[in-house]
Amino acid sequence: MNLLITGVTIADPNSQFNQKTCDVRVEQGKITAIGNNLKPANQEEVFDGTGAILSPGFFDLNCSIGDPGFETKEDIETATKAAMSGGFTGLAVLPHTKPVVHSKGEVAYILNKAKGNLVQVLPIGAVSHDLEGKELAEMYDMKQSGAIAFSDGSKPITDDGFMSRALQYVKGFNGLMMVHPENKSIAGKSQINESKTSVLLGMKGVPALAEEMHISRDIFLATYHDAPLHISNITTAGSVALIKKAKKDGVKISCDVAAHYLVFTEELLNDFDSNYKVKPPLRGKSDIKALLNGLKDGTIDAVCSQHRPQEIEFKAVEFEIASYGIIALQTVLPLLIKAGLDAGQIAEKLSVNPRKLLNLPVPVIEENAEANFTVYHPAKEWEYNTTNNQSKSANSPLLNKKLTGKVQLVYNNKQLQAYG
């Protein structure tokens, strides 16, 4: 499809047109012209980009899809529809499916099922067989088959020796491990942040220490093996400080934060709304401030969705037995805008850096480049509701609420999706 976008502002740190307002022409999947006062051609769709931002397509580092095995939560079709609506043209999907993505067969299944989609779906292979943290999965074979990284998803790797061996093994073929930071022996069965709020609610709290001790261990192991390591979903000020120091010391470490940890605080749990129950738990205002500073100074490399679909029967229950997670693909952009990130920061943390971390090609907004981009209006309001929710699940505290920041177009793989 041929397309002309007029008067749009480009946000791409790798483009010579960064921060410039231009017209952009796309023909047969390529950006063929960027300039001013471009004239519409025959059979060309024209989109008025006044006030809108054109960024390289968003890429999510941390997405859960139930396919295979848990398709009642989410399948590839619904996940990619939700991703498109949220501005994502690429997803890295976690291995906690059934069967677990722990061999080349599951990797091939996901790649084949998502083939030809506007949204590129790339599997993350498991570190351990069945996510049990005991036996190494077939990581090399999965890498050869198309796995882009390795993780046990939301399960922390608790055995220090196993973690050490996994890092050493993955380093041998330039793989990347992505780990969930949680010291289970300290966190126990607690489900909310340890603070005044947990005392007021009469619930046991998860101390920040549980996350920070786990990160400290992983920093020691990454240093010992001189191996790259990615920490997923950091949430505390102490975690930011630990990673900042490790980077300064030359450790090959990177990290991300989910968008909701930049906006939601633990006080939202006062009504025991299980849609705010996430793992790690929501923290305090001082943690949010540290996370935002970490994004600005480069300590935190990327923002992710931490999309975790759950059927209603796992959420519409008492808080203590409710499952963790929020559906988040369609709400990452509005939350980042609410948190105060500008267009340049959004492009860097949501488009460029996630792909760099995974050694994937980074789309660039330049003439003769393959077209892979997102157009969004940062000031446009919209209501997120059951009609426009593209996920199979509905476990979001933002449903039926007005949000600011709306995706208008996504383009990738010679396919265009437009939203009103």
Tab-separated table of C-alpha atoms in Angstrom:
chain	number	residue	atom	x	y	z
A	1	MET	CA	0.000	0.000	0.000
A	2	ASN	CA	1.264	3.470	-0.915
A	3	LEU	CA	0.924	6.124	1.753
A	4	LEU	CA	1.687	9.827	2.226
A	5	ILE	CA	1.843	11.208	5.761
A	6	THR	CA	1.827	14.999	5.820
A	7	GLY	CA	3.092	17.385	8.492
A	8	VAL	CA	4.231	14.758	10.977
A	9	THR	CA	7.041	15.259	13.513
A	10	ILE	CA	9.741	12.594	13.357
A	11	ALA	CA	11.154	11.157	16.591
A	12	ASP	CA	14.103	8.911	15.758
A	13	PRO	CA	17.553	9.460	17.327
A	14	ASN	CA	19.182	7.639	14.391
A	15	SER	CA	17.565	9.780	11.691
A	16	GLN	CA	18.838	13.007	10.161
A	17	PHE	CA	15.195	14.143	10.276
A	18	ASN	CA	14.903	13.704	14.048
A	19	GLN	CA	12.653	16.382	15.612
A	20	LYS	CA	11.784	17.801	12.185
A	21	THR	CA	8.265	18.187	10.827
A	22	CYS	CA	8.072	16.583	7.393
A	23	ASP	CA	5.981	14.739	4.851
A	24	VAL	CA	6.794	11.036	4.545
A	25	ARG	CA	6.000	8.887	1.510
A	26	VAL	CA	5.852	5.084	1.635
A	27	GLU	CA	5.733	2.958	-1.505
A	28	GLN	CA	5.724	-0.840	-1.620
A	29	GLY	CA	7.000	-1.138	1.922
A	30	LYS	CA	9.805	1.432	1.631
A	31	ILE	CA	10.152	5.037	2.683
A	32	THR	CA	10.814	6.663	-0.693
A	33	ALA	CA	10.720	10.357	0.171
A	34	ILE	CA	10.950	12.617	3.223
A	35	GLY	CA	10.552	16.355	2.718
A	36	ASN	CA	8.172	19.274	2.691
A	37	ASN	CA	5.165	19.917	0.461
A	38	LEU	CA	5.208	16.475	-1.143
A	39	LYS	CA	2.336	16.197	-3.640
A	40	PRO	CA	-0.091	13.258	-3.403
A	41	ALA	CA	0.300	10.694	-6.164
A	42	ASN	CA	-2.375	8.595	-7.844
A	43	GLN	CA	-3.833	5.767	-5.734
A	44	GLU	CA	-1.968	7.007	-2.659
A	45	GLU	CA	-3.629	7.146	0.730
A	46	VAL	CA	-3.017	10.483	2.468
A	47	PHE	CA	-2.893	10.861	6.246
A	48	ASP	CA	-2.793	14.261	7.943
A	49	GLY	CA	-0.073	13.981	10.580
A	50	THR	CA	-0.523	17.444	12.070
A	51	GLY	CA	0.358	17.287	15.766
A	52	ALA	CA	1.357	13.637	15.503
A	53	ILE	CA	4.688	11.874	16.087
A	54	LEU	CA	6.268	9.337	13.715
A	55	SER	CA	8.586	6.930	15.531
A	56	PRO	CA	10.273	3.668	14.600
A	57	GLY	CA	7.785	0.900	15.414
A	58	PHE	CA	7.624	0.025	19.106
A	59	PHE	CA	9.135	-3.284	20.239
A	60	ASP	CA	8.139	-5.055	23.459
A	61	LEU	CA	10.792	-6.947	25.427
A	62	ASN	CA	8.442	-8.673	27.845
A	63	CYS	CA	5.142	-10.030	26.578
A	64	SER	CA	3.201	-13.103	27.632
A	65	ILE	CA	1.061	-14.948	25.079
A	66	GLY	CA	-0.798	-18.101	26.051
A	67	ASP	CA	-0.149	-19.795	22.716
A	68	PRO	CA	0.543	-22.738	22.843
A	69	GLY	CA	-1.522	-24.249	25.632
A	70	PHE	CA	-3.185	-21.250	27.289
A	71	GLU	CA	-5.033	-19.791	24.306
A	72	THR	CA	-8.010	-18.921	26.532
A	73	LYS	CA	-5.835	-16.162	28.004
A	74	GLU	CA	-4.363	-14.913	24.716
A	75	ASP	CA	-3.391	-16.319	21.346
A	76	ILE	CA	-1.046	-14.955	18.710
A	77	GLU	CA	-3.864	-13.395	16.709
A	78	THR	CA	-5.362	-11.432	19.604
A	79	ALA	CA	-1.957	-10.506	21.016
A	80	THR	CA	-0.799	-9.046	17.702
A	81	LYS	CA	-4.062	-7.110	17.332
A	82	ALA	CA	-3.549	-5.640	20.811
A	83	ALA	CA	0.085	-4.938	19.969
A	84	MET	CA	-0.815	-3.072	16.779
A	85	SER	CA	-3.396	-1.001	18.612
A	86	GLY	CA	-0.696	-0.095	21.132
A	87	GLY	CA	1.826	0.889	18.437
A	88	PHE	CA	4.010	-2.230	18.597
A	89	THR	CA	5.447	-3.747	15.428
A	90	GLY	CA	7.501	-6.343	17.293
A	91	LEU	CA	7.052	-8.595	20.337
A	92	ALA	CA	9.480	-10.763	22.290
A	93	VAL	CA	7.258	-13.433	23.830
A	94	LEU	CA	8.057	-15.301	27.031
A	95	PRO	CA	8.340	-19.102	27.222
A	96	HIS	CA	5.852	-19.891	30.007
A	97	THR	CA	3.391	-21.660	27.736
A	98	LYS	CA	2.275	-25.300	27.712
A	99	PRO	CA	4.428	-26.903	26.520
A	100	VAL	CA	7.143	-24.535	27.694
A	101	VAL	CA	9.273	-23.065	24.898
A	102	HIS	CA	12.324	-25.136	25.844
A	103	SER	CA	13.264	-26.794	22.546
A	104	LYS	CA	13.528	-25.898	18.869
A	105	GLY	CA	10.090	-27.410	18.170
A	106	GLU	CA	8.247	-24.779	20.216
A	107	VAL	CA	10.408	-22.007	18.746
A	108	ALA	CA	9.521	-23.134	15.218
A	109	TYR	CA	5.816	-23.347	16.142
A	110	ILE	CA	5.673	-19.706	17.259
A	111	LEU	CA	7.693	-18.392	14.304
A	112	ASN	CA	5.580	-20.298	11.791
A	113	LYS	CA	2.256	-19.339	13.353
A	114	ALA	CA	3.154	-15.630	13.392
A	115	LYS	CA	4.763	-15.610	9.939
A	116	GLY	CA	3.641	-12.790	7.633
A	117	ASN	CA	2.019	-10.752	10.402
A	118	LEU	CA	2.380	-6.981	10.576
A	119	VAL	CA	3.705	-7.541	14.108
A	120	GLN	CA	6.946	-9.505	14.247
A	121	VAL	CA	6.625	-12.168	16.969
A	122	LEU	CA	9.929	-13.545	18.236
A	123	PRO	CA	10.205	-16.283	20.884
A	124	ILE	CA	12.316	-16.113	24.020
A	125	GLY	CA	13.470	-19.621	24.922
A	126	ALA	CA	13.471	-21.032	28.448
A	127	VAL	CA	16.707	-21.188	30.434
A	128	SER	CA	15.653	-24.351	32.225
A	129	HIS	CA	13.623	-27.375	31.169
A	130	ASP	CA	9.966	-26.825	32.140
A	131	LEU	CA	11.065	-23.640	33.963
A	132	GLU	CA	12.071	-25.778	36.935
A	133	GLY	CA	15.524	-24.255	37.406
A	134	LYS	CA	17.209	-27.663	37.519
A	135	GLU	CA	18.231	-28.760	34.019
A	136	LEU	CA	19.460	-26.500	31.232
A	137	ALA	CA	17.073	-26.240	28.298
A	138	GLU	CA	18.222	-26.730	24.707
A	139	MET	CA	19.331	-23.125	24.443
A	140	TYR	CA	21.870	-23.485	21.651
A	141	ASP	CA	19.404	-25.385	19.452
A	142	MET	CA	16.734	-22.785	20.175
A	143	LYS	CA	19.125	-19.981	19.283
A	144	GLN	CA	19.871	-21.682	15.959
A	145	SER	CA	16.131	-22.020	15.339
A	146	GLY	CA	15.337	-18.358	15.992
A	147	ALA	CA	15.062	-17.761	19.751
A	148	ILE	CA	16.278	-14.233	20.430
A	149	ALA	CA	17.049	-14.534	24.162
A	150	PHE	CA	16.511	-16.827	27.157
A	151	SER	CA	14.413	-16.424	30.268
A	152	ASP	CA	12.378	-18.405	32.772
A	153	GLY	CA	9.752	-15.675	32.533
A	154	SER	CA	8.249	-14.605	35.839
A	155	LYS	CA	10.039	-17.418	37.677
A	156	PRO	CA	13.305	-16.351	39.322
A	157	ILE	CA	16.313	-18.629	38.974
A	158	THR	CA	16.941	-19.370	42.627
A	159	ASP	CA	19.863	-21.804	42.472
A	160	ASP	CA	23.117	-19.822	42.370
A	161	GLY	CA	25.125	-22.638	40.830
A	162	PHE	CA	22.543	-23.253	38.120
A	163	MET	CA	22.472	-19.540	37.297
A	164	SER	CA	26.270	-19.512	37.080
A	165	ARG	CA	26.328	-22.490	34.702
A	166	ALA	CA	23.565	-21.022	32.544
A	167	LEU	CA	25.422	-17.722	32.155
A	168	GLN	CA	28.617	-19.526	31.234
A	169	TYR	CA	26.825	-21.718	28.697
A	170	VAL	CA	24.915	-18.878	27.013
A	171	LYS	CA	28.063	-16.762	26.764
A	172	GLY	CA	29.599	-19.455	24.547
A	173	PHE	CA	27.233	-18.665	21.685
A	174	ASN	CA	26.602	-14.951	22.354
A	175	GLY	CA	23.154	-15.494	23.819
A	176	LEU	CA	21.412	-13.157	26.236
A	177	MET	CA	19.762	-14.177	29.499
A	178	MET	CA	16.842	-12.130	30.817
A	179	VAL	CA	16.029	-12.734	34.477
A	180	HIS	CA	13.220	-11.894	36.879
A	181	PRO	CA	14.716	-10.454	40.095
A	182	GLU	CA	13.142	-12.026	43.168
A	183	ASN	CA	14.736	-13.684	46.178
A	184	LYS	CA	11.978	-16.182	46.947
A	185	SER	CA	13.224	-17.006	50.440
A	186	ILE	CA	12.818	-13.349	51.433
A	187	ALA	CA	9.708	-12.550	49.388
A	188	GLY	CA	7.929	-15.653	50.647
A	189	LYS	CA	4.234	-15.667	49.817
A	190	SER	CA	3.796	-11.932	50.310
A	191	GLN	CA	2.009	-10.165	47.470
A	192	ILE	CA	2.273	-6.404	47.978
A	193	ASN	CA	5.101	-4.004	48.774
A	194	GLU	CA	6.361	-3.935	52.359
A	195	SER	CA	5.449	-0.452	53.597
A	196	LYS	CA	2.925	1.519	55.635
A	197	THR	CA	0.323	0.463	53.081
A	198	SER	CA	0.880	-3.251	53.747
A	199	VAL	CA	0.583	-2.604	57.498
A	200	LEU	CA	-2.643	-0.629	57.034
A	201	LEU	CA	-4.092	-3.378	54.826
A	202	GLY	CA	-3.034	-6.075	57.260
A	203	MET	CA	-1.058	-7.975	54.636
A	204	LYS	CA	2.492	-9.307	54.630
A	205	GLY	CA	4.750	-7.246	52.412
A	206	VAL	CA	7.495	-8.022	49.917
A	207	PRO	CA	10.531	-5.925	50.896
A	208	ALA	CA	12.561	-4.136	48.242
A	209	LEU	CA	15.410	-6.254	49.605
A	210	ALA	CA	13.992	-9.343	47.860
A	211	GLU	CA	14.518	-7.714	44.462
A	212	GLU	CA	17.790	-6.005	45.278
A	213	MET	CA	19.522	-9.063	46.784
A	214	HIS	CA	18.696	-11.060	43.669
A	215	ILE	CA	20.087	-8.308	41.436
A	216	SER	CA	23.242	-8.133	43.577
A	217	ARG	CA	23.787	-11.859	43.098
A	218	ASP	CA	23.304	-11.603	39.363
A	219	ILE	CA	25.723	-8.682	39.139
A	220	PHE	CA	28.374	-10.779	40.918
A	221	LEU	CA	27.812	-13.691	38.527
A	222	ALA	CA	27.793	-11.514	35.411
A	223	THR	CA	31.033	-9.931	36.595
A	224	TYR	CA	32.643	-13.300	37.331
A	225	HIS	CA	31.779	-14.731	33.919
A	226	ASP	CA	32.164	-11.432	32.035
A	227	ALA	CA	28.816	-12.304	30.475
A	228	PRO	CA	25.938	-10.050	29.371
A	229	LEU	CA	22.804	-10.160	31.498
A	230	HIS	CA	19.450	-8.398	31.303
A	231	ILE	CA	17.350	-7.714	34.415
A	232	SER	CA	13.626	-7.586	33.639
A	233	ASN	CA	11.013	-5.520	35.460
A	234	ILE	CA	13.009	-3.582	38.039
A	235	THR	CA	10.854	-1.597	40.470
A	236	THR	CA	12.898	-0.128	43.340
A	237	ALA	CA	15.212	2.807	43.928
A	238	GLY	CA	17.806	0.399	45.315
A	239	SER	CA	17.731	-1.650	42.109
A	240	VAL	CA	18.387	1.472	40.054
A	241	ALA	CA	21.363	2.357	42.263
A	242	LEU	CA	22.831	-1.173	42.050
A	243	ILE	CA	22.575	-1.310	38.256
A	244	LYS	CA	23.901	2.221	37.846
A	245	LYS	CA	27.015	1.323	39.842
A	246	ALA	CA	27.454	-1.973	37.990
A	247	LYS	CA	27.351	-0.198	34.637
A	248	LYS	CA	29.887	2.331	35.884
A	249	ASP	CA	32.115	-0.592	36.924
A	250	GLY	CA	31.936	-2.058	33.422
A	251	VAL	CA	29.570	-4.968	34.092
A	252	LYS	CA	27.703	-6.074	30.949
A	253	ILE	CA	24.295	-5.499	32.442
A	254	SER	CA	21.085	-3.995	31.113
A	255	CYS	CA	17.564	-3.654	32.472
A	256	ASP	CA	14.012	-2.607	31.734
A	257	VAL	CA	10.967	-1.354	33.588
A	258	ALA	CA	7.291	-1.955	32.797
A	259	ALA	CA	5.310	1.199	32.031
A	260	HIS	CA	2.822	0.735	34.883
A	261	TYR	CA	5.602	0.899	37.490
A	262	LEU	CA	6.243	4.477	36.331
A	263	VAL	CA	2.698	5.608	37.184
A	264	PHE	CA	0.888	3.238	39.556
A	265	THR	CA	1.725	3.299	43.269
A	266	GLU	CA	0.917	0.878	46.073
A	267	GLU	CA	-1.823	3.180	47.425
A	268	LEU	CA	-4.011	1.970	44.550
A	269	LEU	CA	-4.327	-1.343	46.409
A	270	ASN	CA	-6.375	0.215	49.217
A	271	ASP	CA	-9.567	-1.105	47.601
A	272	PHE	CA	-8.038	-4.557	47.020
A	273	ASP	CA	-8.550	-4.274	43.256
A	274	SER	CA	-6.846	-7.419	41.934
A	275	ASN	CA	-6.238	-5.738	38.571
A	276	TYR	CA	-3.441	-3.843	40.324
A	277	LYS	CA	-1.866	-7.078	41.533
A	278	VAL	CA	1.390	-7.475	39.666
A	279	LYS	CA	4.755	-9.121	40.185
A	280	PRO	CA	6.970	-7.458	41.386
A	281	PRO	CA	4.401	-5.480	43.405
A	282	LEU	CA	3.628	-1.804	42.914
A	283	ARG	CA	6.008	0.317	44.949
A	284	GLY	CA	6.066	3.834	46.414
A	285	LYS	CA	6.430	7.350	45.022
A	286	SER	CA	10.144	7.525	45.833
A	287	ASP	CA	10.710	4.378	43.774
A	288	ILE	CA	8.848	5.893	40.812
A	289	LYS	CA	11.016	8.994	41.036
A	290	ALA	CA	14.171	6.855	41.014
A	291	LEU	CA	12.900	4.801	38.055
A	292	LEU	CA	12.165	7.934	36.029
A	293	ASN	CA	15.602	9.340	36.845
A	294	GLY	CA	17.111	5.996	35.842
A	295	LEU	CA	15.401	6.210	32.460
A	296	LYS	CA	16.669	9.732	31.898
A	297	ASP	CA	20.298	9.044	32.857
A	298	GLY	CA	20.529	5.800	30.870
A	299	THR	CA	20.634	3.370	33.789
A	300	ILE	CA	17.371	1.810	32.606
A	301	ASP	CA	17.729	0.808	28.977
A	302	ALA	CA	14.164	0.104	27.938
A	303	VAL	CA	10.478	0.160	28.795
A	304	CYS	CA	8.299	-2.919	28.314
A	305	SER	CA	4.615	-3.810	28.648
A	306	GLN	CA	4.834	-6.803	31.007
A	307	HIS	CA	1.603	-7.924	29.294
A	308	ARG	CA	0.052	-10.706	31.403
A	309	PRO	CA	-3.441	-11.743	30.239
A	310	GLN	CA	-5.620	-13.666	32.709
A	311	GLU	CA	-9.126	-15.097	32.415
A	312	ILE	CA	-11.785	-13.426	34.574
A	313	GLU	CA	-11.997	-16.388	36.979
A	314	PHE	CA	-8.370	-15.792	37.965
A	315	LYS	CA	-8.904	-12.096	38.703
A	316	ALA	CA	-12.484	-11.704	39.952
A	317	VAL	CA	-11.637	-13.379	43.252
A	318	GLU	CA	-10.221	-12.392	46.634
A	319	PHE	CA	-6.991	-10.416	46.304
A	320	GLU	CA	-4.806	-13.008	48.026
A	321	ILE	CA	-5.727	-15.811	45.621
A	322	ALA	CA	-5.974	-13.686	42.450
A	323	SER	CA	-3.360	-14.236	39.743
A	324	TYR	CA	-0.732	-11.628	38.987
A	325	GLY	CA	-0.732	-9.443	35.925
A	326	ILE	CA	-2.163	-6.665	33.777
A	327	ILE	CA	-2.979	-6.632	30.073
A	328	ALA	CA	-0.823	-3.761	28.934
A	329	LEU	CA	0.009	-3.686	25.228
A	330	GLN	CA	-2.593	-1.013	24.433
A	331	THR	CA	-1.792	1.223	27.411
A	332	VAL	CA	2.018	1.504	27.427
A	333	LEU	CA	2.051	4.702	25.362
A	334	PRO	CA	-0.540	6.608	27.450
A	335	LEU	CA	1.256	5.612	30.658
A	336	LEU	CA	4.611	6.822	29.338
A	337	ILE	CA	3.050	10.126	28.335
A	338	LYS	CA	1.434	10.410	31.771
A	339	ALA	CA	4.814	9.661	33.369
A	340	GLY	CA	6.297	12.625	31.491
A	341	LEU	CA	8.462	10.957	28.842
A	342	ASP	CA	8.875	13.016	25.681
A	343	ALA	CA	8.784	11.716	22.100
A	344	GLY	CA	12.564	11.263	21.936
A	345	GLN	CA	12.664	9.243	25.143
A	346	ILE	CA	9.737	7.097	24.012
A	347	ALA	CA	11.477	6.336	20.705
A	348	GLU	CA	14.725	5.458	22.471
A	349	LYS	CA	13.265	3.308	25.263
A	350	LEU	CA	10.424	1.658	23.348
A	351	SER	CA	11.735	1.350	19.777
A	352	VAL	CA	15.499	1.594	19.459
A	353	ASN	CA	17.026	0.175	22.649
A	354	PRO	CA	14.873	-2.983	22.918
A	355	ARG	CA	16.069	-4.073	19.482
A	356	LYS	CA	19.674	-3.122	20.232
A	357	LEU	CA	19.634	-5.276	23.359
A	358	LEU	CA	18.490	-8.265	21.292
A	359	ASN	CA	20.847	-7.572	18.365
A	360	LEU	CA	17.903	-7.048	16.024
A	361	PRO	CA	17.850	-4.623	13.076
A	362	VAL	CA	16.720	-1.191	14.252
A	363	PRO	CA	14.227	0.558	11.942
A	364	VAL	CA	15.254	4.048	10.899
A	365	ILE	CA	13.154	6.854	9.449
A	366	GLU	CA	15.235	7.612	6.374
A	367	GLU	CA	14.723	7.554	2.626
A	368	ASN	CA	15.146	4.091	1.042
A	369	ALA	CA	14.717	2.386	4.435
A	370	GLU	CA	12.218	-0.396	5.022
A	371	ALA	CA	9.065	1.130	6.484
A	372	ASN	CA	8.568	0.061	10.101
A	373	PHE	CA	6.979	2.841	12.112
A	374	THR	CA	4.275	4.016	14.489
A	375	VAL	CA	2.342	7.265	14.231
A	376	TYR	CA	0.698	8.524	17.411
A	377	HIS	CA	-0.848	11.740	18.681
A	378	PRO	CA	0.529	12.537	22.160
A	379	ALA	CA	-2.358	14.844	23.112
A	380	LYS	CA	-5.345	12.964	21.715
A	381	GLU	CA	-7.745	11.527	24.306
A	382	TRP	CA	-9.544	8.215	23.931
A	383	GLU	CA	-11.460	5.803	26.120
A	384	TYR	CA	-10.066	2.316	26.609
A	385	ASN	CA	-13.109	0.056	26.808
A	386	THR	CA	-14.427	-3.417	26.110
A	387	THR	CA	-15.195	-2.439	22.512
A	388	ASN	CA	-11.662	-1.429	21.534
A	389	ASN	CA	-9.827	-3.828	23.849
A	390	GLN	CA	-8.164	-6.243	21.423
A	391	SER	CA	-6.967	-8.757	24.019
A	392	LYS	CA	-8.895	-11.926	24.866
A	393	SER	CA	-8.550	-10.952	28.510
A	394	ALA	CA	-9.783	-7.869	30.357
A	395	ASN	CA	-7.541	-7.675	33.445
A	396	SER	CA	-6.673	-3.994	33.248
A	397	PRO	CA	-7.463	-1.301	35.832
A	398	LEU	CA	-7.537	1.194	32.952
A	399	LEU	CA	-10.596	-0.231	31.194
A	400	ASN	CA	-13.430	2.307	30.872
A	401	LYS	CA	-11.048	5.168	31.601
A	402	LYS	CA	-9.979	8.092	29.420
A	403	LEU	CA	-6.328	8.016	28.378
A	404	THR	CA	-4.119	10.558	26.630
A	405	GLY	CA	-1.878	9.469	23.764
A	406	LYS	CA	-3.425	7.576	20.860
A	407	VAL	CA	-1.847	5.378	18.207
A	408	GLN	CA	-3.119	6.387	14.759
A	409	LEU	CA	-1.081	4.280	12.319
A	410	VAL	CA	1.292	1.323	12.373
A	411	TYR	CA	3.218	0.142	9.320
A	412	ASN	CA	5.475	-2.886	8.963
A	413	ASN	CA	6.055	-5.809	6.620
A	414	LYS	CA	4.330	-3.881	3.776
A	415	GLN	CA	1.141	-3.751	5.851
A	416	LEU	CA	-0.725	-0.720	7.188
A	417	GLN	CA	-3.129	-0.585	10.112
A	418	ALA	CA	-4.969	2.673	10.795
A	419	TYR	CA	-7.045	3.657	13.831
A	420	GLY	CA	-9.688	6.355	13.995
